[in-house]
Amino acid sequence: MRILLINPNTSRAMTAKIADAARGVAGPDVLIEAVCPANGAAAIEATPTRSPRRPP
């Protein structure tokens, strides 16, 4: 089986870490291939949301 991991940001270091983590849990007959784009955002992050205020 082949699994292609697509990291949407351009961080090759993070892509390698993701691939290493996947290989650590994949079975022996699983090929993990990880790729990232050559151009684009270095990181894609979500802005933390705040919980609505609760009345006292």
Coordinates of C-alpha atoms in Angstrom, one line a residue:
M1 CA 0.0 0.0 0.0
R2 CA 1.2 3.5 -0.7
I3 CA 0.1 6.6 1.3
L4 CA 0.8 10.0 -0.1
L5 CA 0.8 12.7 2.6
I6 CA 0.3 16.2 1.2
N7 CA 1.5 19.0 3.5
P8 CA -0.2 22.2 2.3
N9 CA 2.6 24.5 3.6
T10 CA 6.1 24.9 2.3
S11 CA 8.0 23.7 5.4
R12 CA 10.1 20.8 4.3
A13 CA 11.2 20.2 7.8
M14 CA 7.6 19.8 9.0
T15 CA 6.8 17.6 6.0
A16 CA 9.7 15.3 7.0
K17 CA 8.5 15.2 10.6
I18 CA 5.0 14.3 9.4
A19 CA 6.4 11.5 7.2
D20 CA 8.5 10.2 10.1
A21 CA 5.5 10.1 12.4
A22 CA 3.4 8.2 9.8
R23 CA 6.2 5.7 9.2
G24 CA 6.3 5.1 12.9
V25 CA 2.8 3.8 12.9
A26 CA 2.5 2.4 9.4
G27 CA 2.7 -1.3 8.8
P28 CA 5.8 -2.9 7.2
D29 CA 4.2 -3.1 3.8
V30 CA 3.2 0.5 3.7
L31 CA 5.1 3.1 1.7
I32 CA 4.8 6.6 3.0
E33 CA 5.6 9.5 0.6
A34 CA 5.3 13.1 1.8
V35 CA 5.3 16.1 -0.4
C36 CA 4.8 19.9 0.0
P37 CA 4.5 22.7 -2.5
A38 CA 7.5 24.7 -3.8
N39 CA 5.7 28.0 -3.4
G40 CA 3.2 29.2 -0.9
A41 CA 2.7 29.9 2.8
A42 CA 5.5 28.7 5.1
A43 CA 2.9 27.8 7.7
I44 CA -0.9 27.5 7.8
E45 CA -2.2 28.3 11.3
A46 CA -5.6 28.9 12.8
T47 CA -6.2 31.9 15.0
P48 CA -7.3 30.7 18.4
T49 CA -10.9 31.4 19.3
R50 CA -12.0 32.8 22.6
S51 CA -14.8 31.2 24.5
P52 CA -17.8 33.4 24.9
R53 CA -17.9 35.1 28.3
R54 CA -20.1 33.4 30.8
P55 CA -22.3 35.5 33.1
P56 CA -21.1 35.6 36.7

